[in-house]
Tab-separated table of C-alpha atoms in Angstrom:
chain	number	residue	atom	x	y	z
A	49	MET	CA	133.146	-129.383	104.663
A	50	ASP	CA	136.627	-128.533	103.411
A	51	GLY	CA	135.388	-128.964	99.830
A	52	LEU	CA	132.922	-126.107	100.293
A	53	PHE	CA	135.766	-123.681	100.895
A	54	SER	CA	138.069	-125.090	98.201
A	55	GLY	CA	137.540	-122.212	95.786
A	56	SER	CA	135.243	-124.038	93.374
A	57	TYR	CA	132.260	-122.162	94.825
A	58	PRO	CA	132.295	-118.348	94.872
A	59	ILE	CA	132.105	-116.719	98.296
A	60	VAL	CA	128.944	-114.575	98.489
A	61	LEU	CA	126.975	-112.561	101.029
A	62	THR	CA	124.282	-114.810	102.505
A	63	HIS	CA	121.289	-113.666	104.525
A	64	GLY	CA	121.275	-116.511	107.044
A	65	ASP	CA	117.500	-116.482	107.580
A	66	LEU	CA	115.968	-115.836	104.173
A	67	SER	CA	112.317	-116.847	104.420
A	68	GLU	CA	108.943	-115.311	103.667
A	69	MET	CA	108.923	-113.679	107.114
A	70	ASN	CA	111.918	-111.510	106.161
A	71	MET	CA	110.784	-110.455	102.687
A	72	LEU	CA	108.862	-107.287	101.881
A	73	VAL	CA	106.488	-107.766	98.955
A	74	ASP	CA	104.372	-105.247	97.039
A	75	PRO	CA	100.753	-106.355	97.631
A	76	ASP	CA	99.613	-105.208	94.186
A	77	SER	CA	102.359	-106.596	91.960
A	78	GLY	CA	103.800	-109.358	94.148
A	79	ALA	CA	107.275	-107.954	93.454
A	80	LEU	CA	109.971	-108.286	96.092
A	81	THR	CA	110.653	-104.785	97.439
A	82	GLY	CA	113.071	-105.494	100.269
A	83	VAL	CA	114.711	-107.940	102.635
A	84	VAL	CA	114.947	-107.348	106.405
A	85	ASP	CA	116.703	-108.969	109.397
A	86	TRP	CA	120.294	-109.226	108.250
A	87	ALA	CA	121.547	-110.151	111.762
A	88	GLU	CA	122.749	-113.602	110.634
A	89	ALA	CA	124.392	-112.414	107.399
A	90	SER	CA	127.799	-113.845	106.559
A	91	LEU	CA	130.165	-114.589	103.703
A	92	LEU	CA	129.801	-118.240	102.666
A	93	PRO	CA	130.196	-120.418	99.563
A	94	PHE	CA	127.335	-119.974	97.074
A	95	GLY	CA	124.445	-122.345	97.774
A	96	PHE	CA	125.289	-122.785	101.440
A	97	SER	CA	122.203	-120.869	102.557
A	98	LEU	CA	119.556	-121.997	100.042
A	99	TYR	CA	117.841	-124.407	102.452
A	100	ALA	CA	114.734	-122.195	102.851
A	101	LEU	CA	114.204	-121.486	99.137
A	102	ASP	CA	111.361	-123.990	98.771
A	103	SER	CA	109.408	-122.344	101.605
A	104	VAL	CA	109.202	-119.194	99.475
A	105	LEU	CA	108.223	-121.019	96.271
A	106	GLY	CA	105.367	-123.140	97.616
A	107	ASP	CA	103.575	-124.753	100.535
A	108	MET	CA	103.308	-128.218	102.060
A	109	TYR	CA	99.792	-129.593	102.441
A	110	LEU	CA	98.513	-132.967	103.657
A	111	THR	CA	98.337	-133.994	99.997
A	112	GLY	CA	101.978	-133.017	99.368
A	113	TRP	CA	104.099	-130.115	98.162
A	114	THR	CA	102.498	-127.502	95.887
A	115	TYR	CA	104.450	-124.726	94.196
A	116	HIS	CA	102.876	-121.274	93.950
A	117	GLU	CA	101.431	-120.396	90.553
A	118	ASN	CA	104.195	-117.854	89.881
A	119	ALA	CA	107.086	-119.812	91.474
A	120	ASP	CA	109.160	-119.875	88.327
């Protein structure tokens, strides 16, 4: 863990619970319009809070992981 705070990663504001449940999306364009529930926000090394990124980019089915059409 000490390596994470060594200075090689920039310290950034992290949400702490960034998932589809906390994102506001325009129903017509699909554009992200806001992020709510900042109760767990903190300053951490970049990348420390990216664990939920895949849950926004796709879904897990019985046949395996599938990315959304516009994930990139």
